[in-house]
XYZ file of C-alpha atoms in Angstrom:
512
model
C 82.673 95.760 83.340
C 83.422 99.794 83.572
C 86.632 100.178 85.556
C 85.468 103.115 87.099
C 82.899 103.120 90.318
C 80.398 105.240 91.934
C 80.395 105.385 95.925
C 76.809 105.005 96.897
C 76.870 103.672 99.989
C 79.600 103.238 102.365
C 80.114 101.166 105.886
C 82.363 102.672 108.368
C 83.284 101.278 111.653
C 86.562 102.502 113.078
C 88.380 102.074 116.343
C 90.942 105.101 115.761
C 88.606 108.452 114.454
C 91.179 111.076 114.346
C 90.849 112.659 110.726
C 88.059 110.606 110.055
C 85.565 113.978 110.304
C 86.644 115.425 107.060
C 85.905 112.062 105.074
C 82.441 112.010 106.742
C 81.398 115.380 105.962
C 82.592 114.964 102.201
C 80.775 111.904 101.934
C 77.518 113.607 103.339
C 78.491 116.299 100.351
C 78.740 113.779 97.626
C 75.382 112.218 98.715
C 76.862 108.371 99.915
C 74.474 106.895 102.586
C 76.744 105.922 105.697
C 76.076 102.501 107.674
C 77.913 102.604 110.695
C 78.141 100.445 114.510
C 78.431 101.664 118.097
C 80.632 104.369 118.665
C 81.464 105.204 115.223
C 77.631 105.487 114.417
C 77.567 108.204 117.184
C 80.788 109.824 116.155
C 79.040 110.347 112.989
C 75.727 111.497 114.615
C 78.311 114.501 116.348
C 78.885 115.770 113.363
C 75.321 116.335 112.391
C 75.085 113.842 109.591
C 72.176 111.150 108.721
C 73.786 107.288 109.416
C 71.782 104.338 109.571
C 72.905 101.550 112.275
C 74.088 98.556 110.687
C 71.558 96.876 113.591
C 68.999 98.213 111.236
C 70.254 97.146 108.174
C 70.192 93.733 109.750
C 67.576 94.190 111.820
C 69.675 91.899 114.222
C 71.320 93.616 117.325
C 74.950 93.424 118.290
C 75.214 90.566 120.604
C 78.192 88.755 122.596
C 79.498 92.442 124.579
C 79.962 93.653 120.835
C 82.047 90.461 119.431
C 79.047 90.247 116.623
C 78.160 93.152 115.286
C 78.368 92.875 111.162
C 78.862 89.562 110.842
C 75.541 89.202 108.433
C 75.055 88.201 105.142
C 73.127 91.456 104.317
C 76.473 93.045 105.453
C 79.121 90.821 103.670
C 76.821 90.416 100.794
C 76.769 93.852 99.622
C 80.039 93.837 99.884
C 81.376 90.830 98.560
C 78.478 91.017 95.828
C 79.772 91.309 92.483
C 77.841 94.120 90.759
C 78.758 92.592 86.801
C 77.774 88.963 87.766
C 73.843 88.616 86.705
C 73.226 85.927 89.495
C 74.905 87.766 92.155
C 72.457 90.661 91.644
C 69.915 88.309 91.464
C 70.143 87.415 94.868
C 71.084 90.678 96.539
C 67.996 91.651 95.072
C 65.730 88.713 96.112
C 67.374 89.216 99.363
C 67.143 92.854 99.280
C 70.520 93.890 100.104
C 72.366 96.940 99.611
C 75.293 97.132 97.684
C 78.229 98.673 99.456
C 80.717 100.700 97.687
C 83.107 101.870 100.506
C 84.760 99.774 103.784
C 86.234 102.268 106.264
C 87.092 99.768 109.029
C 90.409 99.568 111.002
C 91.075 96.749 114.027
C 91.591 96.861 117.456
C 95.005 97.470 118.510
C 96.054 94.184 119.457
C 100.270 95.154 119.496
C 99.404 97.625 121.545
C 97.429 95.987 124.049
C 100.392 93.398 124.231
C 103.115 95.850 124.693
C 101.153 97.752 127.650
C 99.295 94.608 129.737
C 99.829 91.074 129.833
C 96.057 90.413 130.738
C 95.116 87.553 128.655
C 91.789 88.404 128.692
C 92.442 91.952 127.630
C 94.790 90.695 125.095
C 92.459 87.883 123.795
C 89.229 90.888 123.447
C 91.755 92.594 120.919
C 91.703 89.784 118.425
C 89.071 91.435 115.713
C 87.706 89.024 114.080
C 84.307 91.621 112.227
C 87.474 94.040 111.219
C 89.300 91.487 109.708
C 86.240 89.981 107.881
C 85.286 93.285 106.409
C 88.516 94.199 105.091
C 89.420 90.985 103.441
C 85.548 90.791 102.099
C 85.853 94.409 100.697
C 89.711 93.918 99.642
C 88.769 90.799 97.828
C 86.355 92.259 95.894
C 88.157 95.449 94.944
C 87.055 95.624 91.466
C 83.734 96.948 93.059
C 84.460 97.753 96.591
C 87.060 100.520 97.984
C 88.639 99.681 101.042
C 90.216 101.608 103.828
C 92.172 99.516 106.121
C 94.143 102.262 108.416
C 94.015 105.265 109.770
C 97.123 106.077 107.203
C 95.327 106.078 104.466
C 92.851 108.418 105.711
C 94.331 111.130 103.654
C 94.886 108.855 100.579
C 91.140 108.650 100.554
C 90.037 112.001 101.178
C 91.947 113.244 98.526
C 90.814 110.771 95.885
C 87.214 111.843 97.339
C 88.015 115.219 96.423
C 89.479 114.696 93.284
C 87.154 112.644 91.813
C 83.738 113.484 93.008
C 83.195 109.782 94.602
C 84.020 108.282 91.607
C 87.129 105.573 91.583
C 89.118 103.414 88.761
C 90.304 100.196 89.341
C 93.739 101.150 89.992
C 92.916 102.991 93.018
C 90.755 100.106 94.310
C 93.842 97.374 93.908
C 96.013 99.844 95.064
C 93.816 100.166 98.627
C 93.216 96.579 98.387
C 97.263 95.775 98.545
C 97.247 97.746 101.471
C 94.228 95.960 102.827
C 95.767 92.822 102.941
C 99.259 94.184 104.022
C 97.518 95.346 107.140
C 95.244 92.185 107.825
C 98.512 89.414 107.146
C 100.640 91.983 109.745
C 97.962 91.767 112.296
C 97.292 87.896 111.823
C 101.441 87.545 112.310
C 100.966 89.670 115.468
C 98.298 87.253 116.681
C 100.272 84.007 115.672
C 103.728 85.123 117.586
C 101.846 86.112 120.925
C 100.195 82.631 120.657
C 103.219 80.583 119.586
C 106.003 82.094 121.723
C 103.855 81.310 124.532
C 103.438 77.854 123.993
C 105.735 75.142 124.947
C 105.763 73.224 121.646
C 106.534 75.909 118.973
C 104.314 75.660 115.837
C 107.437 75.846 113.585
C 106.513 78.278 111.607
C 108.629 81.727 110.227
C 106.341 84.328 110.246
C 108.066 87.957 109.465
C 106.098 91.181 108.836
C 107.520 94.802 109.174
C 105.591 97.829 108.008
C 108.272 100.686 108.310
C 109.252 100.666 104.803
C 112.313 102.490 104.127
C 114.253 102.506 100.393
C 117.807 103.202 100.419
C 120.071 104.779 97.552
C 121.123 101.336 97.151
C 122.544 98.355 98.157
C 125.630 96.955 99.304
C 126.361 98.391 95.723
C 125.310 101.039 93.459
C 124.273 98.204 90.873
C 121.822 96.654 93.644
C 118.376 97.983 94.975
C 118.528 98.290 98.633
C 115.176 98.037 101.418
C 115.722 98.844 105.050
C 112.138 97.197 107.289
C 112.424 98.259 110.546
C 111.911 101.791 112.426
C 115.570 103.563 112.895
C 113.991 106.169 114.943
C 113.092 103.834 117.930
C 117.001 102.984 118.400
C 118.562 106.762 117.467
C 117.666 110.464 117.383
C 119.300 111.798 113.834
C 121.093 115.194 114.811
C 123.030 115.478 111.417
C 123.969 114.110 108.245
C 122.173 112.565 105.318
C 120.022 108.923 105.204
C 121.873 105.605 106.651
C 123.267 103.813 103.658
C 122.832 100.251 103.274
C 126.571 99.802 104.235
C 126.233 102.309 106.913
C 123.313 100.559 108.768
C 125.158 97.222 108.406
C 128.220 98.908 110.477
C 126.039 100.996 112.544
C 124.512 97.324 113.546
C 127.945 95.971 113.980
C 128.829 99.025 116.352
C 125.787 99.220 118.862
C 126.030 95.510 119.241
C 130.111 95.574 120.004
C 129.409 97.941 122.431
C 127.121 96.854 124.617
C 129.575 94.749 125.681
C 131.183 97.427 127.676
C 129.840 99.321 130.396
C 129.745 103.224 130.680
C 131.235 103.292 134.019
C 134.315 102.476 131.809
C 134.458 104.997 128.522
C 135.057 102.997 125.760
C 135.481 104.242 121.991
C 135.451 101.663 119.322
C 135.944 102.320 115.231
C 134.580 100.132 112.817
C 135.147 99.194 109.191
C 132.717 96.703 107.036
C 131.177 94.704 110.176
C 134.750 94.722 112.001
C 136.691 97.018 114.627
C 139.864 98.571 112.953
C 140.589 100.223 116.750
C 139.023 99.912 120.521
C 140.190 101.313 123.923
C 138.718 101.244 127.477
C 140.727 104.632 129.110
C 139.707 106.520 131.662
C 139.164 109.842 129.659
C 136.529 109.191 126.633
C 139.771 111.473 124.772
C 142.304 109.064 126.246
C 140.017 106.074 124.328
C 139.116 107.490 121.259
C 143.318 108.431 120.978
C 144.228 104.755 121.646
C 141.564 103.245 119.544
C 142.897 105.455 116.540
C 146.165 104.072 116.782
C 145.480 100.607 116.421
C 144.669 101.322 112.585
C 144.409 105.057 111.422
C 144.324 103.678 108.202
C 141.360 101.665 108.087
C 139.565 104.124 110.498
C 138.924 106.691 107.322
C 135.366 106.861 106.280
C 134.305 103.901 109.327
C 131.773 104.325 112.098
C 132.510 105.637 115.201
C 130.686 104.704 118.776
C 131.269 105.612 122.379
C 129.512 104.819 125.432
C 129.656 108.146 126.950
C 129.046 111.672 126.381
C 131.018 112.709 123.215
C 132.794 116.221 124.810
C 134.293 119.268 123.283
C 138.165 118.298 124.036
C 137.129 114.431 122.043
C 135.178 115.694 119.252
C 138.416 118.427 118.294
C 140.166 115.524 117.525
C 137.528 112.973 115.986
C 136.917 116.287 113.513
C 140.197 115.250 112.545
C 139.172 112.407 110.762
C 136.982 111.740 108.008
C 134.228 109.174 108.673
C 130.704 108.351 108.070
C 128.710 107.934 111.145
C 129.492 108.398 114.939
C 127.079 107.353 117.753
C 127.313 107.916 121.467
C 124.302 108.220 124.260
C 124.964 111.798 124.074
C 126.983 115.020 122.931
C 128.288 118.177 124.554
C 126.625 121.223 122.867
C 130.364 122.134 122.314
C 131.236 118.911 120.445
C 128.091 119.472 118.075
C 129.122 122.504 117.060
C 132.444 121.050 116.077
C 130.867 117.514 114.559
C 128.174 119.254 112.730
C 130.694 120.939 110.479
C 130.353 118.729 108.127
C 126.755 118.354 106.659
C 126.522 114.676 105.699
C 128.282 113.887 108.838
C 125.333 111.200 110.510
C 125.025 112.178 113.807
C 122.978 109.407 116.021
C 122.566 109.477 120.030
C 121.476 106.508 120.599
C 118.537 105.266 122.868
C 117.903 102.751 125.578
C 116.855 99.939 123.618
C 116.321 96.082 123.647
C 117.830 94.506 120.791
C 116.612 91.264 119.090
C 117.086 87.958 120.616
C 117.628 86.006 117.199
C 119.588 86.382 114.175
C 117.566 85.818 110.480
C 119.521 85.311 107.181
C 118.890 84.058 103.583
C 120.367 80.711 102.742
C 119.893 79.044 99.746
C 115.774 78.500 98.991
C 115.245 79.413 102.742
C 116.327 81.351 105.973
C 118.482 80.680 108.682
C 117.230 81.403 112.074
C 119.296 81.071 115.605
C 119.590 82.603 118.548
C 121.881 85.574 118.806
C 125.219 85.028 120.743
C 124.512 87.307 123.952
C 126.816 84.765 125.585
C 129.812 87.387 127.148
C 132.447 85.232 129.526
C 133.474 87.099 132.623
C 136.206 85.589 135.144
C 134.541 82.390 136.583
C 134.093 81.677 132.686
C 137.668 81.380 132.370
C 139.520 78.130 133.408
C 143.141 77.650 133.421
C 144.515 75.417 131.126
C 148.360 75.376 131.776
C 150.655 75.712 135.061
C 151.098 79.282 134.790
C 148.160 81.058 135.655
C 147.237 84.662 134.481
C 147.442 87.937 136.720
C 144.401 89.959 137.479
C 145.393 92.360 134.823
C 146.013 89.733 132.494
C 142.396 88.586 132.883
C 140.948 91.827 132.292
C 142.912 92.209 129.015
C 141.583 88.573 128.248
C 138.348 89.405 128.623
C 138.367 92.209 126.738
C 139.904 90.641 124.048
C 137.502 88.148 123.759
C 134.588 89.923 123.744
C 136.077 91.474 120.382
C 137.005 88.521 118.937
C 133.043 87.543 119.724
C 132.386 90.310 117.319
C 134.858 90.384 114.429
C 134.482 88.153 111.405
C 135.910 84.611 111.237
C 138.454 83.348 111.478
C 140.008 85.436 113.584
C 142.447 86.332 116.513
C 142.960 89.770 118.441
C 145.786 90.782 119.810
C 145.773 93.461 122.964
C 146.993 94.894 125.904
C 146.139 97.334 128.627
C 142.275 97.381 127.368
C 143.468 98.424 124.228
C 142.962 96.650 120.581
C 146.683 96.240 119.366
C 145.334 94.558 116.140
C 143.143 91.410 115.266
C 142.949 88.877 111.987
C 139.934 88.778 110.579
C 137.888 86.750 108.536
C 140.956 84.179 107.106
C 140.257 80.726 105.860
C 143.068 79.577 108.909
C 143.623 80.604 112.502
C 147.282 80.578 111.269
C 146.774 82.886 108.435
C 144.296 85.433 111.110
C 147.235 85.330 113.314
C 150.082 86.159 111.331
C 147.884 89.225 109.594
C 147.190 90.451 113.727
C 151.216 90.053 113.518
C 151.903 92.002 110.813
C 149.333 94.539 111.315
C 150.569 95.513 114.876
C 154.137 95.827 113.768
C 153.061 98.356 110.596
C 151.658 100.330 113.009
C 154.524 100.293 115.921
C 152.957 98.295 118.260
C 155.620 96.237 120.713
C 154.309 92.617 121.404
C 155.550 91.440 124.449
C 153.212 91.265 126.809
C 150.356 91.262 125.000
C 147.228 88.694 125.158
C 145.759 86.908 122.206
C 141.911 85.734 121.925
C 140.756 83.095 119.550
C 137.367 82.984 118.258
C 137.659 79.032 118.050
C 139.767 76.133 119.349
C 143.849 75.116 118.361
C 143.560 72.150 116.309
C 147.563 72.303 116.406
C 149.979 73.795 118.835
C 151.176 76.350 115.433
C 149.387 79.416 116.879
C 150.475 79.199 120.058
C 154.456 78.628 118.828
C 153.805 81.281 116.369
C 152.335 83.670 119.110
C 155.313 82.664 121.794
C 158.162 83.260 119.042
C 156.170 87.028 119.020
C 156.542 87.726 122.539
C 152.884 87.134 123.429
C 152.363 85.328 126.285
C 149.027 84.804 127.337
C 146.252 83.477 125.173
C 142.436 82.730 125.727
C 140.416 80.899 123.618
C 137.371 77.772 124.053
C 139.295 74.740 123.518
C 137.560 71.857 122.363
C 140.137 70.253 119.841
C 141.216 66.581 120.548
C 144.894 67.907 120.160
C 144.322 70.744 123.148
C 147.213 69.240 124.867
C 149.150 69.872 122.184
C 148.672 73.482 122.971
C 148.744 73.330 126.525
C 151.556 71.472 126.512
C 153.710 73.880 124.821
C 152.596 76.605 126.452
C 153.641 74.946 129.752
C 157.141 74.477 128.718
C 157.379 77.679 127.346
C 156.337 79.328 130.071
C 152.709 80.808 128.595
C 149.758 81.066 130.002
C 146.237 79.922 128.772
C 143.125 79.615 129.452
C 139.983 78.133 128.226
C 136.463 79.487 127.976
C 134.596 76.243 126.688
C 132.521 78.292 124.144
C 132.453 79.229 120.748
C 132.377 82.035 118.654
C 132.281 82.008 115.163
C 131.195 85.135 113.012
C 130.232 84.884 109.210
């Protein structure tokens, strides 16, 4: 069997025909006889080139509104005919069909029916079933057949056209055929989560399929290969710097979902370092923040991620320039504070756009993946019951809820420690609440930071009353946190006669 083909005759039926002229007119040049349907056949007939209806191929008409047009054995057997195979030929030629060396064929756009209508009937009318047939027919039997699945590969094809006369090897047939079936699994996945998310018993299935493609320099290390799936310029606009790291886009995650937790009627600066906030302060200058947030942890904040949910201005951005770091995102910049930020060149820039997040969380685990909903649970004050005698102030509850929607975000276990909307410091990812707590200690104290009066938020429940002793003998007095534990009086009941005050949110949140 030669590895290298002839195009004699090719079948093109296409829903998108932008850049599809060119390929025509070559063909015509190189001599290939073009079979074509409906309004492909007369884009082809606009350009002044000789196609034969696949209706007379057949010599069947479309039928159904157009839902049959190709589905006929002298279509799919000159394409799934395999020209080496001595029976095969055989019957094409007892049957007298045509072999067919090329498949142009794309499919209706069924995503983006679904993301503009939610018609059923419109949706259901986008479900190609002749597209698909073709392209798995012609992909399957690549060692004869070239196949075009996409629009994208338009150019892919002209070139090879050009460059070799009409003439392909096998390597450029497999090569289209991989793409083939990339493009006909994606659309079937497309299909199947439209159907099963809107059905009340769930299939059961994990289905996953991403085409945006994107290799990194790396992994989480230099030693590991790294792949980002997934379109980065539907969330940001780039302004400056070089490509997202693996690292980067794992803290750049991290950041956009920490603050959406805070309003921009409020501005809010937060810093992060691997996955976790080193500093974050709600002020009512975006300079004021980004000042406060600093001081939680200037030491961890070199080389982190910064985010704010207002305009980064000139006065803000003088003083961020101050700092080395990696990234910093924000809704939008001051021409000013570009000028400054853009100093450096590998600086990433990103303003980031109005965008719905995912609703679940996916993760490898041992021969399998883990699947759950995202926490998008955020308390706010009728979330919070009192626990003990002492009840906090209305300030108090502000700083607890702020504190807990860190601790929400910051690896377990873990405990924050603020006060006046400000991060003061926080424990993070300890084997013991104990261990978190004393670290949140220790840390505020390196860096100045007086105690008294500050609030502490616990990702999980007290199984013992140590934290809240430990906390007390600190000068913090109020604590939040979801009880739960079958010793919570122990807590409470300390706090009470030490004159604390805590409160309970009844819900979880652990971080790996």
């Amino acid at each position: 069997m030669s590895a290298t083909k002839k195009i004699q005759t090719a079948l093109v039926s296409v829903y998108y025909k932008e850049g599809l002229a060119p390929i025509i007119e070559r063909l015509h040049h190189l001599g290939v006889k073009l079979l074509s349907t409906g309004g492909t056949k007369t884009f082809i007939e606009s350009l002044n080139i000789p196609v034969t209806g696949v209706e007379d191929l057949t010599d069947f008409p479309e039928i159904l509104g157009g839902r049959v047009k190709t589905l006929h054995p002298k279509v799919f057997g000159g394409i799934l005919g395999r020209r080496a195979d001595a029976s095969d030929v055989a019957q094409m030629d007892k049957h007298d069909i045509t072999a067919i060396d090329l498949v142009i064929v794309d499919l209706y756009p069924f995503e983006e029916t679904i993301a503009n209508t939610t018609n059923e009937a419109d949706i259901i009318e986008k479900i190609d079933i002749g597209g698909i047939s073709l392209i798995r027919a012609a992909a399957k039997n690549f060692n004869d057949v070239v196949i075009c699945a996409s629009k994208d590969k338009y150019d892919y094809l002209l070139r090879l056209l050009n460059a070799r006369h009409g003439e392909t090897d096998i390597e450029h047939r497999r090569f289209l055929a991989t793409h083939a079936f990339n493009i006909s699994s994606h659309y079937d996945t497309a299909i199947f989560h439209y159907f099963d998310n809107s059905n009340i018993d769930r299939v059961g299935a994990l289905k996953i399929s991403n085409q945006n493609c994107n290799i990194l320099r790396y992994g989480e290390n230099p030693h590991q290969k790294g792949v980002f799936y997934g379109n980065i310029d539907d969330l940001f606009t780039k302004l400056n710097g070089k490509e997202l790291s693996y690292n980067n886009l794992l803290d750049v995650d991290a950041a956009v979902n920490l603050m959406n937790e805070f309003t921009a009627t409020e501005p809010t600066f937060a810093i992060l370092k691997h996955n976790n906030a080193c500093g974050l302060a709600s002020r009512s200058t975006l300079l004021q923040a980004w000042t406060d947030a600093l001081a939680a942890d200037p030491t961890s904040a070199f080389g982190g991620v910064l985010i704010s949910n207002t305009e980064v201005d000139e006065a803000t951005a003088t003083e961020i320039n101050k700092l080395f770091f990696e990234v910093i995102i924000a809704p939008s910049f001051s021409d000013a504070a570009l000028g400054i930020l853009k100093q450096k060149i590998n600086r990433v820039i990103l303003v980031q756009k109005n965008i719905q997040f995912a609703s679940t969380t996916v993760r490898t685990a041992l021969n399998g993946y883990l699947v759950q909903d995202k926490d998008l649970k955020t308390e706010i004050e009728i979330n919070i019951t009192p626990a003990t005698t002492l009840e906090p102030t209305a300030l108090q509850i502000q700083d607890l809820i702020f504190a807990n929607k860190l601790v929400k975000h910051t690896k377990s276990n873990t405990i924050v420690i603020a006060k006046n909307k400000q991060l003061i410091a926080s424990g993070t990812g300890q084997t013991s609440r104990v261990d978190a707590l004393q670290q949140a200690i220790n840390k505020a104290k390196n860096f100045g930071f007086e105690l008294k009066g500050t609030v502490m938020a616990s990702d999980a429940f007290f199984p013992f009353a140590d934290c809240v002793e430990i906390a007390h003998k600190e000068g913090i007095d109020t604590v939040i946190q979801p009880g739960g534990s079958i010793k919570d009086k122990d807590s409470i009941d300390y706090c009470n006669n030490n004159n604390m005050c805590m409160v309970m949110t009844g819900t979880r949140h652990f971080k790996h």
